[in-house]
């Protein structure tokens, strides 16, 4: 067991060092104030400069695809009279591999949720990424006043100017936009952790179990500011798009997110 933990720690460290070294080498040190875009996280697989191995997403931890699953959502999902908590798979189903999430700047890990208070892997990751602060929240109708109204509020499309780190201790949730403005549902279940880059439009929902317990990690003090779409003028958004489309030609023919 000790050997497996050591191997995992080394894999995480090697991955993060590779990502940050590649990012620095390419000279993509965009900033929002004093904060480097996505905390120095590159967007692998986008061009020859980032030149990344897209297998990194699946290689961070064996079994990560058991706790982080993603698929393209059907068009019905945007209708106001539809239940946002349903899976909303397309027909036929269109799965989104972890490598695709990594292309969008979203890093996925699997950790030991049962042992999160003493997990050396989590401690190491927090130290390496500079996540100095954390809290744990539970969302459920029994514990949240005005639950139905609140989950509708969480489902509004928005972005943040800092990266968002969510570690699921129990439950599910999350949607993100891809580079073609299509919704990808990311089902983050117990043990799954995702790092969502600053500037990406996304939203949050629970599934029909109406429950999630999650750890939120922050590099600075907690900042709950959400910028509902459209906020394309923000530096964080511009920096995200620049990194996303680097090496793919002009953005003029792309969607205006």
Short mmCIF file of N, CA and C in Angstrom, two decimals, residues 62-197:
data_model
loop_
_atom_site.label_atom_id
_atom_site.label_comp_id
_atom_site.label_asym_id
_atom_site.label_seq_id
_atom_site.Cartn_x
_atom_site.Cartn_y
_atom_site.Cartn_z
N UNK A 62 -4.98 5.40 -11.64
CA UNK A 62 -5.75 4.28 -12.17
C UNK A 62 -7.17 4.33 -11.61
N UNK A 63 -8.15 4.22 -12.49
CA UNK A 63 -9.54 4.21 -12.06
C UNK A 63 -10.19 5.57 -12.02
N UNK A 64 -9.50 6.63 -12.47
CA UNK A 64 -10.11 7.96 -12.43
C UNK A 64 -11.36 8.00 -13.29
N UNK A 65 -11.39 7.21 -14.38
CA UNK A 65 -12.57 7.23 -15.25
C UNK A 65 -13.76 6.52 -14.62
N UNK A 66 -13.57 5.92 -13.45
CA UNK A 66 -14.71 5.35 -12.72
C UNK A 66 -15.43 6.40 -11.90
N UNK A 67 -14.75 7.49 -11.57
CA UNK A 67 -15.34 8.52 -10.71
C UNK A 67 -15.53 9.86 -11.42
N UNK A 68 -14.96 10.00 -12.61
CA UNK A 68 -15.16 11.20 -13.43
C UNK A 68 -15.58 10.75 -14.82
N UNK A 69 -16.86 10.89 -15.12
CA UNK A 69 -17.39 10.50 -16.42
C UNK A 69 -17.97 11.73 -17.11
N UNK A 70 -17.88 11.77 -18.42
CA UNK A 70 -18.37 12.95 -19.15
C UNK A 70 -19.03 12.53 -20.45
N UNK A 71 -20.02 13.32 -20.87
CA UNK A 71 -20.71 13.06 -22.13
C UNK A 71 -21.33 14.36 -22.64
N UNK A 72 -21.54 14.42 -23.95
CA UNK A 72 -22.24 15.56 -24.53
C UNK A 72 -23.72 15.48 -24.18
N UNK A 73 -24.29 16.64 -23.84
CA UNK A 73 -25.68 16.70 -23.43
C UNK A 73 -26.60 16.91 -24.62
N UNK A 74 -27.83 16.42 -24.50
CA UNK A 74 -28.81 16.64 -25.55
C UNK A 74 -29.31 18.09 -25.51
N UNK A 75 -29.95 18.51 -26.59
CA UNK A 75 -30.42 19.89 -26.68
C UNK A 75 -31.58 20.17 -25.73
N UNK A 76 -32.29 19.12 -25.32
CA UNK A 76 -33.42 19.29 -24.41
C UNK A 76 -32.96 19.85 -23.08
N UNK A 77 -31.68 19.64 -22.76
CA UNK A 77 -31.17 20.03 -21.45
C UNK A 77 -31.28 21.53 -21.20
N UNK A 78 -31.38 22.34 -22.24
CA UNK A 78 -31.42 23.78 -22.06
C UNK A 78 -32.85 24.30 -21.89
N UNK A 79 -33.83 23.47 -22.11
CA UNK A 79 -35.22 23.91 -21.99
C UNK A 79 -35.58 24.16 -20.53
N UNK A 80 -36.28 25.27 -20.28
CA UNK A 80 -36.59 25.65 -18.91
C UNK A 80 -37.51 24.66 -18.21
N UNK A 81 -38.34 23.94 -18.98
CA UNK A 81 -39.29 23.03 -18.35
C UNK A 81 -38.72 21.63 -18.16
N UNK A 82 -37.44 21.44 -18.46
CA UNK A 82 -36.82 20.14 -18.29
C UNK A 82 -36.04 20.10 -16.97
N UNK A 83 -35.98 18.92 -16.37
CA UNK A 83 -35.27 18.75 -15.11
C UNK A 83 -33.77 18.70 -15.38
N UNK A 84 -33.05 19.67 -14.89
CA UNK A 84 -31.61 19.75 -15.12
C UNK A 84 -30.84 18.60 -14.49
N UNK A 85 -31.48 17.91 -13.51
CA UNK A 85 -30.78 16.86 -12.77
C UNK A 85 -30.76 15.52 -13.49
N UNK A 86 -31.54 15.40 -14.56
CA UNK A 86 -31.53 14.16 -15.34
C UNK A 86 -30.23 14.07 -16.14
N UNK A 87 -29.81 12.87 -16.55
CA UNK A 87 -28.51 12.71 -17.24
C UNK A 87 -28.41 13.46 -18.56
N UNK A 88 -29.52 13.54 -19.32
CA UNK A 88 -29.54 14.24 -20.61
C UNK A 88 -28.46 13.73 -21.57
N UNK A 89 -28.39 12.41 -21.72
CA UNK A 89 -27.52 11.83 -22.73
C UNK A 89 -28.08 12.10 -24.12
N UNK A 90 -27.20 12.22 -25.11
CA UNK A 90 -27.64 12.25 -26.49
C UNK A 90 -27.99 10.84 -26.94
N UNK A 91 -28.74 10.76 -28.01
CA UNK A 91 -29.06 9.47 -28.61
C UNK A 91 -28.55 9.44 -30.05
N UNK A 92 -27.55 8.60 -30.37
CA UNK A 92 -26.85 7.71 -29.43
C UNK A 92 -25.93 8.48 -28.50
N UNK A 93 -25.52 7.81 -27.45
CA UNK A 93 -24.66 8.43 -26.45
C UNK A 93 -23.33 8.89 -27.05
N UNK A 94 -22.86 10.08 -26.64
CA UNK A 94 -21.57 10.59 -27.09
C UNK A 94 -20.69 10.84 -25.87
N UNK A 95 -19.91 9.84 -25.52
CA UNK A 95 -19.02 9.97 -24.36
C UNK A 95 -17.88 10.94 -24.67
N UNK A 96 -17.42 11.62 -23.64
CA UNK A 96 -16.28 12.53 -23.75
C UNK A 96 -15.14 11.94 -22.93
N UNK A 97 -14.03 11.55 -23.57
CA UNK A 97 -12.92 10.94 -22.84
C UNK A 97 -12.20 11.96 -21.96
N UNK A 98 -11.48 11.45 -20.97
CA UNK A 98 -10.73 12.32 -20.08
C UNK A 98 -9.70 13.16 -20.82
N UNK A 99 -9.15 12.60 -21.90
CA UNK A 99 -8.18 13.36 -22.69
C UNK A 99 -8.81 14.61 -23.28
N UNK A 100 -10.09 14.54 -23.65
CA UNK A 100 -10.80 15.71 -24.18
C UNK A 100 -10.97 16.77 -23.09
N UNK A 101 -11.30 16.32 -21.88
CA UNK A 101 -11.41 17.27 -20.78
C UNK A 101 -10.07 17.97 -20.56
N UNK A 102 -8.99 17.23 -20.66
CA UNK A 102 -7.68 17.82 -20.48
C UNK A 102 -7.39 18.85 -21.56
N UNK A 103 -7.86 18.58 -22.80
CA UNK A 103 -7.72 19.56 -23.88
C UNK A 103 -8.40 20.88 -23.52
N UNK A 104 -9.49 20.79 -22.76
CA UNK A 104 -10.23 21.98 -22.35
C UNK A 104 -9.63 22.64 -21.11
N UNK A 105 -8.54 22.05 -20.58
CA UNK A 105 -7.89 22.60 -19.40
C UNK A 105 -8.38 22.03 -18.10
N UNK A 106 -9.21 20.98 -18.16
CA UNK A 106 -9.81 20.40 -16.97
C UNK A 106 -9.02 19.15 -16.57
N UNK A 107 -8.41 19.20 -15.41
CA UNK A 107 -7.62 18.08 -14.90
C UNK A 107 -8.48 17.24 -13.97
N UNK A 108 -8.42 15.93 -14.12
CA UNK A 108 -9.19 15.01 -13.29
C UNK A 108 -8.25 14.09 -12.51
N UNK A 109 -8.57 13.88 -11.24
CA UNK A 109 -7.81 12.99 -10.38
C UNK A 109 -8.77 12.09 -9.61
N UNK A 110 -8.23 11.01 -9.09
CA UNK A 110 -9.00 10.17 -8.18
C UNK A 110 -8.23 10.05 -6.87
N UNK A 111 -8.92 10.37 -5.77
CA UNK A 111 -8.31 10.31 -4.45
C UNK A 111 -9.17 9.44 -3.53
N UNK A 112 -8.68 9.23 -2.32
CA UNK A 112 -9.34 8.36 -1.35
C UNK A 112 -10.30 9.19 -0.50
N UNK A 113 -11.56 9.26 -0.92
CA UNK A 113 -12.53 10.09 -0.22
C UNK A 113 -12.80 9.61 1.20
N UNK A 114 -12.69 8.31 1.43
CA UNK A 114 -12.93 7.77 2.77
C UNK A 114 -11.85 8.21 3.75
N UNK A 115 -10.70 8.58 3.23
CA UNK A 115 -9.55 8.91 4.07
C UNK A 115 -9.07 10.34 3.83
N UNK A 116 -9.99 11.22 3.42
CA UNK A 116 -9.56 12.55 2.99
C UNK A 116 -8.89 13.37 4.09
N UNK A 117 -9.21 13.08 5.36
CA UNK A 117 -8.62 13.85 6.44
C UNK A 117 -7.15 13.50 6.67
N UNK A 118 -6.75 12.30 6.23
CA UNK A 118 -5.37 11.85 6.45
C UNK A 118 -4.70 11.41 5.15
N UNK A 119 -5.24 11.80 4.03
CA UNK A 119 -4.74 11.35 2.74
C UNK A 119 -3.45 12.09 2.37
N UNK A 120 -2.34 11.36 2.34
CA UNK A 120 -1.06 11.97 2.00
C UNK A 120 -1.03 12.46 0.55
N UNK A 121 -1.76 11.76 -0.33
CA UNK A 121 -1.82 12.19 -1.72
C UNK A 121 -2.46 13.57 -1.85
N UNK A 122 -3.55 13.77 -1.13
CA UNK A 122 -4.23 15.07 -1.14
C UNK A 122 -3.33 16.15 -0.56
N UNK A 123 -2.67 15.84 0.55
CA UNK A 123 -1.76 16.80 1.18
C UNK A 123 -0.66 17.22 0.22
N UNK A 124 -0.08 16.24 -0.47
CA UNK A 124 1.00 16.53 -1.41
C UNK A 124 0.50 17.41 -2.55
N UNK A 125 -0.67 17.08 -3.10
CA UNK A 125 -1.22 17.86 -4.20
C UNK A 125 -1.48 19.30 -3.76
N UNK A 126 -2.04 19.48 -2.57
CA UNK A 126 -2.32 20.83 -2.07
C UNK A 126 -1.03 21.63 -1.91
N UNK A 127 0.01 20.99 -1.42
CA UNK A 127 1.28 21.68 -1.26
C UNK A 127 1.88 22.07 -2.60
N UNK A 128 1.84 21.15 -3.55
CA UNK A 128 2.43 21.41 -4.86
C UNK A 128 1.66 22.47 -5.64
N UNK A 129 0.34 22.50 -5.49
CA UNK A 129 -0.48 23.45 -6.24
C UNK A 129 -0.76 24.73 -5.46
N UNK A 130 -0.35 24.78 -4.20
CA UNK A 130 -0.54 25.99 -3.41
C UNK A 130 -1.96 26.19 -2.92
N UNK A 131 -2.71 25.10 -2.73
CA UNK A 131 -4.07 25.21 -2.21
C UNK A 131 -4.02 25.30 -0.68
N UNK A 132 -3.94 26.51 -0.18
CA UNK A 132 -3.72 26.73 1.24
C UNK A 132 -5.00 26.67 2.06
N UNK A 133 -6.14 26.86 1.40
CA UNK A 133 -7.41 26.93 2.13
C UNK A 133 -8.39 25.91 1.57
N UNK A 134 -9.28 25.45 2.43
CA UNK A 134 -10.29 24.49 2.00
C UNK A 134 -11.51 24.60 2.91
N UNK A 135 -12.65 24.14 2.41
CA UNK A 135 -13.81 23.93 3.24
C UNK A 135 -14.60 22.76 2.67
N UNK A 136 -15.56 22.28 3.43
CA UNK A 136 -16.40 21.16 3.00
C UNK A 136 -17.85 21.60 3.09
N UNK A 137 -18.60 21.36 2.02
CA UNK A 137 -20.01 21.73 1.99
C UNK A 137 -20.86 20.50 1.69
N UNK A 138 -22.09 20.54 2.16
CA UNK A 138 -23.09 19.52 1.83
C UNK A 138 -24.32 20.22 1.26
N UNK A 139 -24.75 19.80 0.09
CA UNK A 139 -25.96 20.34 -0.52
C UNK A 139 -27.02 19.26 -0.53
N UNK A 140 -28.12 19.53 0.13
CA UNK A 140 -29.24 18.60 0.22
C UNK A 140 -30.47 19.39 0.64
N UNK A 141 -31.66 18.98 0.24
CA UNK A 141 -32.87 19.73 0.61
C UNK A 141 -33.03 19.90 2.11
N UNK A 142 -32.55 18.94 2.88
CA UNK A 142 -32.70 19.00 4.33
C UNK A 142 -31.78 20.04 4.98
N UNK A 143 -30.68 20.37 4.31
CA UNK A 143 -29.70 21.26 4.92
C UNK A 143 -29.61 22.64 4.25
N UNK A 144 -30.29 22.80 3.13
CA UNK A 144 -30.22 24.08 2.42
C UNK A 144 -31.61 24.69 2.28
N UNK A 145 -31.86 25.84 2.93
CA UNK A 145 -33.14 26.54 2.74
C UNK A 145 -33.31 26.94 1.27
N UNK A 146 -34.54 26.94 0.80
CA UNK A 146 -34.83 27.32 -0.60
C UNK A 146 -34.02 26.50 -1.59
N UNK A 147 -33.97 25.20 -1.34
CA UNK A 147 -33.10 24.30 -2.11
C UNK A 147 -33.37 24.39 -3.61
N UNK A 148 -34.62 24.30 -4.03
CA UNK A 148 -34.95 24.29 -5.46
C UNK A 148 -34.51 25.59 -6.13
N UNK A 149 -34.72 26.71 -5.46
CA UNK A 149 -34.31 27.99 -6.03
C UNK A 149 -32.79 28.09 -6.11
N UNK A 150 -32.12 27.54 -5.11
CA UNK A 150 -30.66 27.63 -5.09
C UNK A 150 -30.02 26.79 -6.19
N UNK A 151 -30.54 25.58 -6.44
CA UNK A 151 -29.92 24.77 -7.49
C UNK A 151 -30.17 25.37 -8.87
N UNK A 152 -31.28 26.11 -9.02
CA UNK A 152 -31.50 26.83 -10.27
C UNK A 152 -30.46 27.95 -10.42
N UNK A 153 -30.14 28.58 -9.31
CA UNK A 153 -29.14 29.64 -9.34
C UNK A 153 -27.77 29.07 -9.69
N UNK A 154 -27.41 27.92 -9.11
CA UNK A 154 -26.13 27.29 -9.42
C UNK A 154 -26.04 26.90 -10.89
N UNK A 155 -27.20 26.66 -11.51
CA UNK A 155 -27.24 26.16 -12.89
C UNK A 155 -27.09 27.28 -13.91
N UNK A 156 -27.05 28.53 -13.45
CA UNK A 156 -26.84 29.63 -14.38
C UNK A 156 -25.40 29.60 -14.89
N UNK A 157 -25.25 29.78 -16.19
CA UNK A 157 -23.93 29.71 -16.81
C UNK A 157 -23.07 30.89 -16.36
N UNK A 158 -21.84 30.59 -15.93
CA UNK A 158 -20.98 31.63 -15.38
C UNK A 158 -19.51 31.24 -15.53
N UNK A 159 -18.64 32.15 -15.15
CA UNK A 159 -17.21 31.86 -15.07
C UNK A 159 -16.66 32.48 -13.81
N UNK A 160 -15.43 32.07 -13.47
CA UNK A 160 -14.70 32.65 -12.35
C UNK A 160 -13.35 33.15 -12.86
N UNK A 161 -12.77 34.09 -12.13
CA UNK A 161 -11.46 34.61 -12.52
C UNK A 161 -10.32 33.84 -11.87
N UNK A 162 -10.64 32.90 -11.02
CA UNK A 162 -9.65 31.97 -10.46
C UNK A 162 -10.07 30.55 -10.84
N UNK A 163 -9.11 29.63 -10.83
CA UNK A 163 -9.47 28.25 -11.10
C UNK A 163 -10.34 27.71 -9.97
N UNK A 164 -11.16 26.74 -10.30
CA UNK A 164 -12.10 26.16 -9.34
C UNK A 164 -11.73 24.70 -9.12
N UNK A 165 -11.53 24.33 -7.86
CA UNK A 165 -11.12 22.97 -7.52
C UNK A 165 -12.20 22.35 -6.65
N UNK A 166 -12.74 21.23 -7.12
CA UNK A 166 -13.81 20.55 -6.40
C UNK A 166 -13.47 19.07 -6.25
N UNK A 167 -13.52 18.61 -5.00
CA UNK A 167 -13.21 17.23 -4.65
C UNK A 167 -14.48 16.62 -4.09
N UNK A 168 -15.04 15.66 -4.78
CA UNK A 168 -16.32 15.07 -4.39
C UNK A 168 -16.12 13.99 -3.34
N UNK A 169 -16.66 14.22 -2.17
CA UNK A 169 -16.61 13.23 -1.10
C UNK A 169 -17.82 12.32 -1.15
N UNK A 170 -18.86 12.76 -1.82
CA UNK A 170 -20.06 11.95 -2.06
C UNK A 170 -21.01 12.75 -2.94
N UNK A 171 -21.67 12.09 -3.90
CA UNK A 171 -22.63 12.76 -4.77
C UNK A 171 -22.08 13.01 -6.17
N UNK A 172 -22.74 13.90 -6.93
CA UNK A 172 -22.34 14.17 -8.32
C UNK A 172 -22.59 15.63 -8.69
N UNK A 173 -22.03 16.05 -9.87
CA UNK A 173 -22.34 17.39 -10.39
C UNK A 173 -21.33 17.94 -11.38
N UNK A 174 -21.73 18.98 -12.15
CA UNK A 174 -20.93 19.85 -13.03
C UNK A 174 -21.24 19.72 -14.51
N UNK A 175 -21.29 20.88 -15.19
CA UNK A 175 -21.34 20.99 -16.65
C UNK A 175 -20.31 22.01 -17.09
N UNK A 176 -19.70 21.79 -18.26
CA UNK A 176 -18.76 22.76 -18.82
C UNK A 176 -19.03 22.92 -20.31
N UNK A 177 -18.57 24.02 -20.89
CA UNK A 177 -18.67 24.25 -22.33
C UNK A 177 -17.40 23.75 -23.02
N UNK A 178 -17.55 23.16 -24.22
CA UNK A 178 -16.37 22.80 -24.99
C UNK A 178 -16.01 23.95 -25.93
N UNK A 179 -14.99 23.74 -26.79
CA UNK A 179 -14.51 24.82 -27.66
C UNK A 179 -15.52 25.20 -28.73
N UNK A 180 -16.52 24.35 -28.98
CA UNK A 180 -17.55 24.65 -29.96
C UNK A 180 -18.87 25.05 -29.29
N UNK A 181 -18.78 25.42 -28.01
CA UNK A 181 -19.93 25.94 -27.27
C UNK A 181 -20.98 24.88 -26.97
N UNK A 182 -20.61 23.64 -26.98
CA UNK A 182 -21.53 22.56 -26.64
C UNK A 182 -21.36 22.19 -25.17
N UNK A 183 -22.47 21.81 -24.55
CA UNK A 183 -22.42 21.45 -23.14
C UNK A 183 -21.90 20.02 -22.96
N UNK A 184 -20.95 19.89 -22.04
CA UNK A 184 -20.44 18.59 -21.63
C UNK A 184 -20.83 18.39 -20.17
N UNK A 185 -21.55 17.33 -19.90
CA UNK A 185 -21.87 17.00 -18.51
C UNK A 185 -20.74 16.19 -17.92
N UNK A 186 -20.22 16.66 -16.79
CA UNK A 186 -19.15 15.95 -16.08
C UNK A 186 -19.74 15.41 -14.79
N UNK A 187 -19.87 14.10 -14.73
CA UNK A 187 -20.42 13.45 -13.55
C UNK A 187 -19.27 13.14 -12.61
N UNK A 188 -19.14 13.96 -11.61
CA UNK A 188 -18.07 13.83 -10.62
C UNK A 188 -18.63 13.11 -9.41
N UNK A 189 -18.20 11.88 -9.18
CA UNK A 189 -18.72 11.10 -8.07
C UNK A 189 -17.66 10.88 -7.01
N UNK A 190 -18.00 10.17 -5.97
CA UNK A 190 -17.17 10.02 -4.77
C UNK A 190 -15.73 9.63 -5.11
N UNK A 191 -14.78 10.46 -4.67
CA UNK A 191 -13.38 10.22 -4.93
C UNK A 191 -12.82 11.01 -6.09
N UNK A 192 -13.70 11.61 -6.90
CA UNK A 192 -13.25 12.37 -8.06
C UNK A 192 -12.93 13.80 -7.71
N UNK A 193 -11.86 14.32 -8.28
CA UNK A 193 -11.48 15.72 -8.11
C UNK A 193 -11.21 16.32 -9.47
N UNK A 194 -11.73 17.51 -9.71
CA UNK A 194 -11.45 18.20 -10.96
C UNK A 194 -10.94 19.61 -10.68
N UNK A 195 -10.03 20.05 -11.53
CA UNK A 195 -9.53 21.42 -11.52
C UNK A 195 -10.08 22.09 -12.77
N UNK A 196 -10.95 23.08 -12.58
CA UNK A 196 -11.60 23.79 -13.69
C UNK A 196 -10.89 25.13 -13.87
N UNK A 197 -10.36 25.41 -15.06
CA UNK A 197 -9.55 26.62 -15.24
C UNK A 197 -10.37 27.90 -15.15
#
